[in-house]
Short mmCIF file of C-alpha atoms and ligand atoms in Angstrom, two decimals:
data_model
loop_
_atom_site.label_atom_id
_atom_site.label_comp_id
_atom_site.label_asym_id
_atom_site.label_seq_id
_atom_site.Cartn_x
_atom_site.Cartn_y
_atom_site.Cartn_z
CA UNK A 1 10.91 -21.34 12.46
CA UNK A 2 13.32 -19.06 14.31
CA UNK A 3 13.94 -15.75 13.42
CA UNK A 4 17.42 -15.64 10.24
CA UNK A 5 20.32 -14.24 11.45
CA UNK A 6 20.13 -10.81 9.71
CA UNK A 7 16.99 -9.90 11.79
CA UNK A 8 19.28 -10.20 14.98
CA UNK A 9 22.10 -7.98 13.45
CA UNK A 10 19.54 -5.38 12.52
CA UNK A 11 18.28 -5.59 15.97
CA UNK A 12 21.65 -5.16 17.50
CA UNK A 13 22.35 -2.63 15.27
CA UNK A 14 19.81 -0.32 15.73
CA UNK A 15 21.52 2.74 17.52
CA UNK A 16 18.29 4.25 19.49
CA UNK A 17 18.85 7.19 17.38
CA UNK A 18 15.22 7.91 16.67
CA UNK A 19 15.77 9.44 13.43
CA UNK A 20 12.69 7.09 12.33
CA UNK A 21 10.80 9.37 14.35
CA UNK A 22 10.14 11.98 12.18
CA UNK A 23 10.25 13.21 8.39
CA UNK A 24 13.97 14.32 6.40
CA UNK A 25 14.70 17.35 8.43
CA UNK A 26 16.84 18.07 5.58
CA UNK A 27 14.43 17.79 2.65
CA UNK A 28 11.40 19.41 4.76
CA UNK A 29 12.79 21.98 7.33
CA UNK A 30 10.85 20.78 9.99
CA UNK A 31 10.41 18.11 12.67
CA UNK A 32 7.74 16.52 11.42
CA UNK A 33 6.48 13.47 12.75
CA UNK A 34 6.40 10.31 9.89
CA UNK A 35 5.32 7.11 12.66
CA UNK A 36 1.57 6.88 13.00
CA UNK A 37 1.49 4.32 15.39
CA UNK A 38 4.62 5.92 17.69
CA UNK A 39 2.26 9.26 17.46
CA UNK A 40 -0.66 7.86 18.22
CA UNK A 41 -0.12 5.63 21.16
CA UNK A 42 3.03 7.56 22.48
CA UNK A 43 5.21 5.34 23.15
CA UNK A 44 8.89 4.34 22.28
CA UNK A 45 8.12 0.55 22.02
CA UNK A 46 5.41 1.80 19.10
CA UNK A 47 8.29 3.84 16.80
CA UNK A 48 10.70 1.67 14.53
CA UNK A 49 12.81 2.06 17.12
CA UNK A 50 11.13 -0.02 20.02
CA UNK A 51 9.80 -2.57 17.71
CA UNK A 52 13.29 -3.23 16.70
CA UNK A 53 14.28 -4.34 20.42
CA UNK A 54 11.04 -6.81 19.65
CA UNK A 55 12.77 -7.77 16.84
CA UNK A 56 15.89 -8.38 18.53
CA UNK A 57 14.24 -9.90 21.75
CA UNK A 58 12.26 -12.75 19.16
CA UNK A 59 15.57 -13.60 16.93
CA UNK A 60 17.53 -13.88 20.21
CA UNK A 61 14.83 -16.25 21.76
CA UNK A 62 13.93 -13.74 24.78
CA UNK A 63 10.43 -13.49 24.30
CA UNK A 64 8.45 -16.77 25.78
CA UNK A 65 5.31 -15.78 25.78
CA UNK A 66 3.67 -12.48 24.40
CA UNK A 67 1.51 -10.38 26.71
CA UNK A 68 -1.54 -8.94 24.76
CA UNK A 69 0.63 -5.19 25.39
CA UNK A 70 3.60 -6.73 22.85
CA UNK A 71 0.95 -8.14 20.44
CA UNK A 72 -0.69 -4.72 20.07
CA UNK A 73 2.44 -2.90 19.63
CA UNK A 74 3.26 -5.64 16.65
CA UNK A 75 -0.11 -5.22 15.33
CA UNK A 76 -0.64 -1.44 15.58
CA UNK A 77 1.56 -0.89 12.79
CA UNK A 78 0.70 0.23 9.41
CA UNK A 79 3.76 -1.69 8.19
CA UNK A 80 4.22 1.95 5.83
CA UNK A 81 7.56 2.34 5.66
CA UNK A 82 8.26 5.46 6.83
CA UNK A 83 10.60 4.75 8.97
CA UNK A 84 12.59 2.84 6.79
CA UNK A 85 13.28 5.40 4.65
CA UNK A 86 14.45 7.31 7.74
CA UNK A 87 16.29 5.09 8.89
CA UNK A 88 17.82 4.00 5.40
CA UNK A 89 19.94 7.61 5.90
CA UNK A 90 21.63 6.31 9.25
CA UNK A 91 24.56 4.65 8.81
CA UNK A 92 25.28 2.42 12.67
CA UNK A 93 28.89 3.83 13.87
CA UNK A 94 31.64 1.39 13.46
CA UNK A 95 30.09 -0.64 10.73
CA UNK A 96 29.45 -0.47 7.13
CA UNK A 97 25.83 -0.84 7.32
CA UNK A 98 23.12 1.41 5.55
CA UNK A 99 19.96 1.19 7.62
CA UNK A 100 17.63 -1.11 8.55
CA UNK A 101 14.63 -2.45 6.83
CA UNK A 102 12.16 -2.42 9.10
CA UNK A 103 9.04 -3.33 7.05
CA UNK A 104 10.50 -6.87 6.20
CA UNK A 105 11.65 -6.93 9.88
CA UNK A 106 7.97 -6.41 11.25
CA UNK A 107 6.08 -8.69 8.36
CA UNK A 108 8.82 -11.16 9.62
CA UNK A 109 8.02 -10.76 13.06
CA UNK A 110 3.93 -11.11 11.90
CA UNK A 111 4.63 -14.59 10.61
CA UNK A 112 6.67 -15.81 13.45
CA UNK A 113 3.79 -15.09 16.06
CA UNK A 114 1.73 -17.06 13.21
CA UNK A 115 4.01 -19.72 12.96
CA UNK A 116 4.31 -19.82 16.90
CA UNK A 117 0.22 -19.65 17.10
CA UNK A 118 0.54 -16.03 18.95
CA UNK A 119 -1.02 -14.54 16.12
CA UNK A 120 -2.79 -12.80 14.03
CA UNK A 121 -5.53 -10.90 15.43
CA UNK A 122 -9.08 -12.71 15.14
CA UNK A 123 -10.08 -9.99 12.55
CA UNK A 124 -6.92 -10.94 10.48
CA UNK A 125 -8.03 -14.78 10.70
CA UNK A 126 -11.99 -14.08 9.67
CA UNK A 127 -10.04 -12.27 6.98
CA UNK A 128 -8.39 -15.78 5.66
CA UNK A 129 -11.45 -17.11 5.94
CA UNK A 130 -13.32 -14.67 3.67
CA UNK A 131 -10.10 -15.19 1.45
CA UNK A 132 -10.37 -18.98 1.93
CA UNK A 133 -14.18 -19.18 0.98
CA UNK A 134 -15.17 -16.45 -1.51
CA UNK A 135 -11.81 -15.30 -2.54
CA UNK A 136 -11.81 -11.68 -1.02
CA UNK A 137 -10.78 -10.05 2.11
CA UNK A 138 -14.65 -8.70 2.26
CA UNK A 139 -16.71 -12.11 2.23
CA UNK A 140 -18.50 -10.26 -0.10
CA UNK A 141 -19.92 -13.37 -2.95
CA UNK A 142 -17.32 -14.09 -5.32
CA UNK A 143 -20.04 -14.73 -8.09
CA UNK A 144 -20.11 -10.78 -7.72
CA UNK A 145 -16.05 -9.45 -8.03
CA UNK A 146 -16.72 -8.68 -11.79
CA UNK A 147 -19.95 -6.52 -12.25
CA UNK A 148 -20.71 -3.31 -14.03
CA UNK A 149 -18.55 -2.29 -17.21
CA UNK A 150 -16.32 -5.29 -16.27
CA UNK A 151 -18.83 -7.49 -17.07
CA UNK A 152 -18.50 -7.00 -20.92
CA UNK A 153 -14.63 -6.91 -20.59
CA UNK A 154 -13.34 -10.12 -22.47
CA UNK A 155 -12.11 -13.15 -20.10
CA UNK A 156 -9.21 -13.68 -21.76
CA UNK A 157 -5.94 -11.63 -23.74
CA UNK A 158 -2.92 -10.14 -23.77
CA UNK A 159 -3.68 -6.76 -21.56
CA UNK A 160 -5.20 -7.98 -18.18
CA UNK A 161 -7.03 -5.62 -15.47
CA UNK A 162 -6.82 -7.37 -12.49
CA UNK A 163 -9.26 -5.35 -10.21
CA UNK A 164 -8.57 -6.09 -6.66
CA UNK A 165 -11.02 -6.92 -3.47
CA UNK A 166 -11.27 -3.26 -2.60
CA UNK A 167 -12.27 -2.36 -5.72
CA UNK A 168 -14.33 -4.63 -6.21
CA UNK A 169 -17.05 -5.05 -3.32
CA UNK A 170 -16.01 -1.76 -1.40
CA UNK A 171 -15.61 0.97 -4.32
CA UNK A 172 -16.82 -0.28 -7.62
CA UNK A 173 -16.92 3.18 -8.96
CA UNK A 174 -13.36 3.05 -9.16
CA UNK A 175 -13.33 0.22 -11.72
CA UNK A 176 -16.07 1.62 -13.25
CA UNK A 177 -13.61 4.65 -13.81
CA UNK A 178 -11.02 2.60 -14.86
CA UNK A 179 -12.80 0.30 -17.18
CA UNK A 180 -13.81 3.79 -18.72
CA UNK A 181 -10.73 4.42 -19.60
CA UNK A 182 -9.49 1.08 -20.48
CA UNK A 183 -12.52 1.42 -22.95
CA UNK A 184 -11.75 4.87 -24.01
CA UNK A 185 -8.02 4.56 -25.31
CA UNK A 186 -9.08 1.49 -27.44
CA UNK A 187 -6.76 -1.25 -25.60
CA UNK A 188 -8.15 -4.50 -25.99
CA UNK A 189 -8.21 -5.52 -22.41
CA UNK A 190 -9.44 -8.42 -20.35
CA UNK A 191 -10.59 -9.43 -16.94
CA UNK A 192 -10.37 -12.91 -15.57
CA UNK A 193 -13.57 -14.08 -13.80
CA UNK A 194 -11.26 -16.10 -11.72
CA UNK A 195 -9.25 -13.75 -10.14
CA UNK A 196 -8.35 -14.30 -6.41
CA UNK A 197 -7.35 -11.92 -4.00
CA UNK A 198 -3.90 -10.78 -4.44
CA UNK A 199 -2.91 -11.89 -0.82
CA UNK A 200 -1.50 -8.65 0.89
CA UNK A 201 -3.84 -8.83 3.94
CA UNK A 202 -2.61 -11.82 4.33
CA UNK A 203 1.47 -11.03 4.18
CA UNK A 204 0.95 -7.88 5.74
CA UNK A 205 -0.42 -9.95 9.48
CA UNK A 206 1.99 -12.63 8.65
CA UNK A 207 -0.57 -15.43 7.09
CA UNK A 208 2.28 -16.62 4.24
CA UNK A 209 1.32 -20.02 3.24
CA UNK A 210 -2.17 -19.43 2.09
CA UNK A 211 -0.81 -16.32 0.20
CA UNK A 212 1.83 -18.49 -1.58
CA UNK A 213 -1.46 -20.58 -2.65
CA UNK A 214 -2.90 -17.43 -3.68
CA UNK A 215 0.23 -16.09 -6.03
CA UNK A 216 0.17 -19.10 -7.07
CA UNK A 217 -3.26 -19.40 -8.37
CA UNK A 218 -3.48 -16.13 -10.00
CA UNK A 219 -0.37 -16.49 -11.63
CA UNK A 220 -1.54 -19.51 -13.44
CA UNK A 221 -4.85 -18.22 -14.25
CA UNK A 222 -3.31 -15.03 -16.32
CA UNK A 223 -1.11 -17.51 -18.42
CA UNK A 224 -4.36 -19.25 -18.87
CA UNK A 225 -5.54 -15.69 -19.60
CA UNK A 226 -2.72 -15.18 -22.52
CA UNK A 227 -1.65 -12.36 -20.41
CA UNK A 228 1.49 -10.57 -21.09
CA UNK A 229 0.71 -7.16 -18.80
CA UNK A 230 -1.38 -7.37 -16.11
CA UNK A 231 -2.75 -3.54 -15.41
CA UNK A 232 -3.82 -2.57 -11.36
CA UNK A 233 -5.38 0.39 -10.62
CA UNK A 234 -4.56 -0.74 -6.59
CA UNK A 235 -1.32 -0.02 -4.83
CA UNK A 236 -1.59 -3.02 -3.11
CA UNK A 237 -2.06 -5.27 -5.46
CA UNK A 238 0.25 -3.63 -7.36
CA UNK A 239 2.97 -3.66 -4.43
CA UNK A 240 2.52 -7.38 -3.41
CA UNK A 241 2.67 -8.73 -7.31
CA UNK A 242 5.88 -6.50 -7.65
CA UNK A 243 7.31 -7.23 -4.64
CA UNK A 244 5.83 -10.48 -2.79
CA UNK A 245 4.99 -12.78 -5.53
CA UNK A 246 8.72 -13.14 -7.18
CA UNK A 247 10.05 -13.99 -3.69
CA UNK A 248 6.59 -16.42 -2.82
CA UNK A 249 7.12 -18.46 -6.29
CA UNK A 250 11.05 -17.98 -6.34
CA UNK A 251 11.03 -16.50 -9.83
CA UNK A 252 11.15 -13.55 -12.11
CA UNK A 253 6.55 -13.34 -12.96
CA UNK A 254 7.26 -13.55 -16.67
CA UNK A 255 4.21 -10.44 -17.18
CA UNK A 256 4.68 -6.92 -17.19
CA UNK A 257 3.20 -5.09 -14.15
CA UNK A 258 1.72 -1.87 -14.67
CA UNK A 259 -0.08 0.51 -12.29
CA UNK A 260 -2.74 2.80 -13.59
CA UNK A 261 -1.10 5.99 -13.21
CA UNK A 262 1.66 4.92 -15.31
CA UNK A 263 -0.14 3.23 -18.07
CA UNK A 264 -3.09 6.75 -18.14
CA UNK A 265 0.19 9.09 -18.58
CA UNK A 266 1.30 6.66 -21.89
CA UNK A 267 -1.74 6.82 -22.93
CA UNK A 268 -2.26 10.60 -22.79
CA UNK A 269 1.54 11.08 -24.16
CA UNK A 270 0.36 8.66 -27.34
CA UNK A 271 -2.60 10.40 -27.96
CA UNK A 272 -5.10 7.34 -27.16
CA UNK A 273 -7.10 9.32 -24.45
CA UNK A 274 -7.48 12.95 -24.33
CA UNK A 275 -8.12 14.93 -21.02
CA UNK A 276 -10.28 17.75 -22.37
CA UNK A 277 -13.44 18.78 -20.27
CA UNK A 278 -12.04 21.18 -17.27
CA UNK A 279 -12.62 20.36 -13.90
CA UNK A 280 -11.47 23.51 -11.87
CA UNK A 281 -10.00 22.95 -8.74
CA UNK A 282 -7.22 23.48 -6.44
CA UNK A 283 -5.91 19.68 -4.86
CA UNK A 284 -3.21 18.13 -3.81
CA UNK A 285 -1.99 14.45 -3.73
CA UNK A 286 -1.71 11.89 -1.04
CA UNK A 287 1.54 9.26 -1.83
CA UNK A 288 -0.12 6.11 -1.21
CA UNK A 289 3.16 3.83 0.44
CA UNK A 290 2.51 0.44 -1.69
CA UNK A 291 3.20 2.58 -4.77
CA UNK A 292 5.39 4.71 -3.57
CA UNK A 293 8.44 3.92 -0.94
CA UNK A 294 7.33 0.50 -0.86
CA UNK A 295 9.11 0.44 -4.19
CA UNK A 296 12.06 2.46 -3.47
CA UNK A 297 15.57 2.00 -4.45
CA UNK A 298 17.28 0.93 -1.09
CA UNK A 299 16.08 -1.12 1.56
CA UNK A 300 13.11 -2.85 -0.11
CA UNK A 301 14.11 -2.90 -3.71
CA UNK A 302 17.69 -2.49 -5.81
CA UNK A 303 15.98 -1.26 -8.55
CA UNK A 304 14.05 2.22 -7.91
CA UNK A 305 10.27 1.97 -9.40
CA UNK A 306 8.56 3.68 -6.67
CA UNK A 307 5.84 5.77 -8.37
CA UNK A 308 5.66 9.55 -7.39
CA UNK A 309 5.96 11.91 -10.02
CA UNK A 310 3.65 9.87 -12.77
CA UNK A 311 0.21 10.84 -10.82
CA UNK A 312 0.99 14.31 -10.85
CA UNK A 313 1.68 14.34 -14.29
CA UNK A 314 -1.77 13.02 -14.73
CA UNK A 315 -3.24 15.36 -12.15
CA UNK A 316 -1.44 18.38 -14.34
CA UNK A 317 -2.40 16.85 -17.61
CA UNK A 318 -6.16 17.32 -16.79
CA UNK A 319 -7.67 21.11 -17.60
CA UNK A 320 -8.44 23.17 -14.95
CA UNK A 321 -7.00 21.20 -12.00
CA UNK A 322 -3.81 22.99 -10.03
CA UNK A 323 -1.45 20.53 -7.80
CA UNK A 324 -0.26 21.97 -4.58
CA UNK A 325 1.79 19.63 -2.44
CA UNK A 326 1.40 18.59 1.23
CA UNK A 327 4.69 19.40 3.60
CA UNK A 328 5.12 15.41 3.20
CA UNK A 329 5.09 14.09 0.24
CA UNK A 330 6.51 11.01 -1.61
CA UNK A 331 8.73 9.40 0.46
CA UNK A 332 8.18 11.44 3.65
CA UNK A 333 4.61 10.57 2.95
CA UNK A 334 2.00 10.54 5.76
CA UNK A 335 0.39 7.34 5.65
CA UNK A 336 -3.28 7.52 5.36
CA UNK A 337 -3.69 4.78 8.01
CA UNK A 338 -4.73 1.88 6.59
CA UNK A 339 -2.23 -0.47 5.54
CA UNK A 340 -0.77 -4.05 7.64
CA UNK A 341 -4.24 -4.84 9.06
CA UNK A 342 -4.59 -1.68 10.56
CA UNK A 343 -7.74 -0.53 9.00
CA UNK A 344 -9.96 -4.41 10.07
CA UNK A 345 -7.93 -5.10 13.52
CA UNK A 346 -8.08 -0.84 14.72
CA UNK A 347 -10.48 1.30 12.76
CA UNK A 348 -10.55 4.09 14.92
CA UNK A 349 -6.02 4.50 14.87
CA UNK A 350 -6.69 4.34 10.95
CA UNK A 351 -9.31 6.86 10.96
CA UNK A 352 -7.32 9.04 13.49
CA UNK A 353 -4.33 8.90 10.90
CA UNK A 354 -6.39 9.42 8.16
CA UNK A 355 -7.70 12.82 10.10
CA UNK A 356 -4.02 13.93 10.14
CA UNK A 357 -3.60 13.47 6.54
CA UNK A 358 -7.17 15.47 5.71
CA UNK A 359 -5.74 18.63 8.09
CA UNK A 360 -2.66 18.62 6.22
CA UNK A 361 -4.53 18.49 2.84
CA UNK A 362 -6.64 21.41 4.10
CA UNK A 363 -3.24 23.64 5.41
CA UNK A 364 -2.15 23.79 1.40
CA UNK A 365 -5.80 25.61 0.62
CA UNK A 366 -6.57 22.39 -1.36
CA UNK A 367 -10.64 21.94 -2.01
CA UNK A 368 -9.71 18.20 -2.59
CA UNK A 369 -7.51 15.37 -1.66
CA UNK A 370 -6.31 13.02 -4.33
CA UNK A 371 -4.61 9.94 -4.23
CA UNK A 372 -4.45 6.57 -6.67
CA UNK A 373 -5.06 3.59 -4.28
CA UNK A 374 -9.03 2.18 -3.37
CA UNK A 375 -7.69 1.30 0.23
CA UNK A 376 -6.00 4.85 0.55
CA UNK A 377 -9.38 6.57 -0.72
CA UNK A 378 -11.66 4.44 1.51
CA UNK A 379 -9.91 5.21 4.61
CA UNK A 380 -9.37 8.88 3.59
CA UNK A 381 -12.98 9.79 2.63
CA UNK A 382 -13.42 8.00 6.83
CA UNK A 383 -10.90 10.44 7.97
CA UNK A 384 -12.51 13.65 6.28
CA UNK A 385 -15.95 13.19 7.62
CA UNK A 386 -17.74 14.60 3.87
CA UNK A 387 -15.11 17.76 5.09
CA UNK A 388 -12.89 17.65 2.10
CA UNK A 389 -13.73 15.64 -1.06
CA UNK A 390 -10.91 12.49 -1.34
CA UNK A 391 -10.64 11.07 -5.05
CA UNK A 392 -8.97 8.44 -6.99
CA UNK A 393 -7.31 9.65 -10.26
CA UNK A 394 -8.77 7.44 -12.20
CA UNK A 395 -12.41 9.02 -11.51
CA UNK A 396 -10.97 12.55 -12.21
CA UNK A 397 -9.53 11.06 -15.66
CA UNK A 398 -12.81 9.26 -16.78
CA UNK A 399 -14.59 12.38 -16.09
CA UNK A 400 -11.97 14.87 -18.01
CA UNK A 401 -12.35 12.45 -21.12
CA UNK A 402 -16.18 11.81 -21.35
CA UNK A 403 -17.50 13.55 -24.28
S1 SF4 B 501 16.49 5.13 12.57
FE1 SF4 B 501 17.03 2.94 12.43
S2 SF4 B 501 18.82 2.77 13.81
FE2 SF4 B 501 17.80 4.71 14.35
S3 SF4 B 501 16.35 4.16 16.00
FE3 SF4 B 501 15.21 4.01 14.07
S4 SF4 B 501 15.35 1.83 13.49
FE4 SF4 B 501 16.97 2.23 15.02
S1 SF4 B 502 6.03 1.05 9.55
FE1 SF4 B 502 5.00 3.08 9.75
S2 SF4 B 502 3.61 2.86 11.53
FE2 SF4 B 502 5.07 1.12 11.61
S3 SF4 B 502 6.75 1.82 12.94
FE3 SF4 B 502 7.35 2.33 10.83
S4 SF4 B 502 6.64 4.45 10.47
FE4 SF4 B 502 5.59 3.65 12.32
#
C-alpha cells in the first residue's frame, strides 16, 4: 500500500527547525536533550527531524530500495513520542498546521517496509512467532501466563486483570503485587486463562494484520469473560487497548479501560485499601510514555487521558515515602529505552538510555527510581546495574498495605 496523503504533507511540512531535539525550553530552563536515538547515534537522519525526510522520501515514492543504514535509522527508534510533543508546539509558517505526529508517521513507515517485505528486523519476526505459537512476545509456554496468586483469581466476571506478556514470564512479582491488591480492596476480579498478547510489539515494528487477529481475539474472550472493565497494571497494554484496538476493530471497545495507578488511587480515596506500614525513602518517578504522552490531548488523542499526576498521588499517599521530580518529567519525559522494538532488535541503545534515565534519578538525591510499567522497570533495573533500586508502584503499594 502506498504511503496516505497526509504523511506526505507532514513530510513537506516539516520546517528543519529541530525543536524535536530537545525538552520545552520554556517549561524546563534548559536545553535538554528529549531524542534517544538522535543522542545516541548522532545523527540528524536519527532525530524526528531526519526521519521525517524518510517519511517524505517513502510517501513520495523516492526510496527503491532500503540500504541496511535507512533500516536502522527506522528501527532505532523508541517510537516515544517525545518529539511529538515538541514538535506539537511548532506551528509550519504560512499554514494553519499544529505539528506533526510523528509516532503514527514512523509506526506507518514500520508497516510499509512490512508490507513491501523490507522489514521488520529478524528479532521482531521470531517475536510473531513466539506471539503466533504460545501467545507471548517471550515464547515462554502459554500453559504458564497465569501462575502464582493469579491462579486462584476467578476465570470469568465483571472486573478483568488482564496481565500482560511482561508481566507475566519476565516479572511475575509484579502481578503478584497487583493481585495483592486486587485481593486486598475486596473487588471481585477475574483473569482469563485465555488471554493473548495485547499486540504492541507487533504495531510498534509494523506487523498489523496479526495484531488485528490479536485485538480481535481478546476482545471476544472478555465478553465471553462478562467483562465490563478490564484493569492493566502495563502501560503498554494499556496504551495499545486505548489507543490501537478502537482503530484495529473500527469501533468504540464497549469496556472500561483502567490502568493500575488510577484504579489504586480510587481505591485508597474510598477507603477499600489502606497504605499504612512506612517505607522511608526519598524517590522519584520515571513517566513511562504509553501512559503518559502517548495519551495526550493533541497529536495522538482529542481527548487528554495521559496519566501523570495519579502515580504520584499514590507515591505521596504511602507513609514515609517523599517524591522529588527528575528535570524531565511527564511529557518532557526521558524515555527509559525500551519501547518500538528497541529493547529485542538493540539491547545495548536501550540499556544506554536507560543509564541516562538512572543518572538523572540519582542528580535529585533519590535512593530509588519508581515508575508503573513492567517493560519500563525491566529495562531500568538493566540500566542501573543493582546502582539504584527501580520499582513498580504496585510492589511499593502491596507492601505499605500488608498487615
Ligand atoms: S519539530 Fe516538527 S517541524 Fe520541527 S524539525 Fe522536528 S519534526 Fe520537523
Ligand atoms: S520517537 Fe523518541 S526516539 Fe524516536 S525520533 Fe522521536 S524522540 Fe527520538
Amino acid at each position: 500500500m502506498v504511503l496516505e496523503k497526509r504523511y506526505l504533507k507532514w513530510g513537506n511540512l516539516c520546517g528543519k527547525c529541530n525543536t524535536c531535539h530537545q525538552v520545552d525550553y520554556h517549561k524546563i530552563g534548559e536545553p535538554l536533550p528529549i531524542c534517544p536515538s538522535g543522542s545516541r547515534f548522532g545523527y540528524e537522519a536519527y532525530f524526528s527531524s531526519g526521519k521525517m525526510e524518510i517519511v517524505r522520501a517513502l510517501a513520495a515514492g523516492e526510496i527503491e530500495e532500503p540500504s541496511e543504514r535507512l533500516l536502522h535509522i527506522i528501527y532505532a527508534c523508541t517510537v516515544c513520542g517525545g518529539c511529538t510533543m515538541q514538535c506539537k508546539g511548532v506551528t509550519t509558517p504560512g499554514t494553519p498546521e499544529k505539528g506533526i505526529d510523528s509516532v503514527d508517521a514512523f509506526e506507518r513507515v514500520r508497516r510499509e517496509m512490512v508490507e513491501l517485505g523490507w522489514g521488520p528486523l529478524p528479532i521482531h519476526k521470531t517475536i510473531a512467532e513466539n506471539i503466533e505459537s504460545e501467545n507471548n512476545a517471550y515464547g515462554g509456554p502459554k500453559s504458564e501466563r497465569v501462575t502464582g496468586l493469579a491462579k486462584d483469581l476467578p476465570e470469568k466476571g465483571k472486573i478483568v486483570y488482564f496481565i500482560g506478556c511482561t508481566s507475566a514470564y519476565r516479572r511475575t512479582e509484579l502481578t503478584e503485587a497487583t493481585v495483592k491488591i486486587l485481593k486486598a480492596s475486596g473487588l471481585d476480579v477475574a483473569v482469563m486463562r485465555d488471554e493473548k498478547c495485547c499486540g504492541s510489539p507487533l504495531l510498534r515494528t509494523g506487523q498489523v494484520p496479526q495484531a488485528v487477529e490479536l485485538a480481535a481475539h481478546n476482545l471476544n474472550a472478555l465478553k465471553a469473560a462478562g467483562a465490563e472493565k478490564v484493569v492493566f497494571s502495563c502501560a503498554g497494554c494499556y496504551r495499545t487497548f486505548m489507543q490501537d484496538y478502537p482503530k484495529l476493530i473500527g469501533e468504540d471497545l464497549n469496556v472500561e479501560l483502567v490502568h493500575i495507578s488510577d484504579l489504586i488511587l480510587d481505591l485508597i480515596k474510598d477507603g477499600k485499601i489502606k497504605p499504612t506500614k512506612e517505607i522511608k525513602k526519598l524517590v522519584t518517578y520515571h513517566d513511562p510514555c504509553h501512559i503518559g504522552r502517548h495519551l495526550c490531548e493533541g497529536l495522538l488523542d482529542k481527548n487528554p487521558q495521559c496519566i501523570y499526576e495519579q502515580p504520584r498521588e499514590v507515591i505521596k499517599s504511602i507513609p514515609g515515602l517523599e517524591l522529588v521530580e527528575m528535570k524531565r518529567n511527564r511529557e518532557n519525559a526521558w524515555c527509559c529505552g525500551s519501547g518500538g522494538g528497541v529493547k529485542s532488535a538493540f539491547p545495548e541503545f536501550a540499556v544506554w538510555t536507560a543509564k541516562e534515565r538512572i543518572d538523572e534519578a540519582k542528580e535529585t538525591g533519590a535512593e530509588a527510581l519508581v515508575t508503573s510499567c513492567p517493560f519500563c522497570v525491566t529495562n531500568l533495573r538493566d540500566g542501573a546495574e543493582g546502582e539504584m533500586d527501580v520499582y513498580d508502584i504496585v510492589e511499593l503499594i502491596a507492601e505499605s498495605i500488608e498487615e
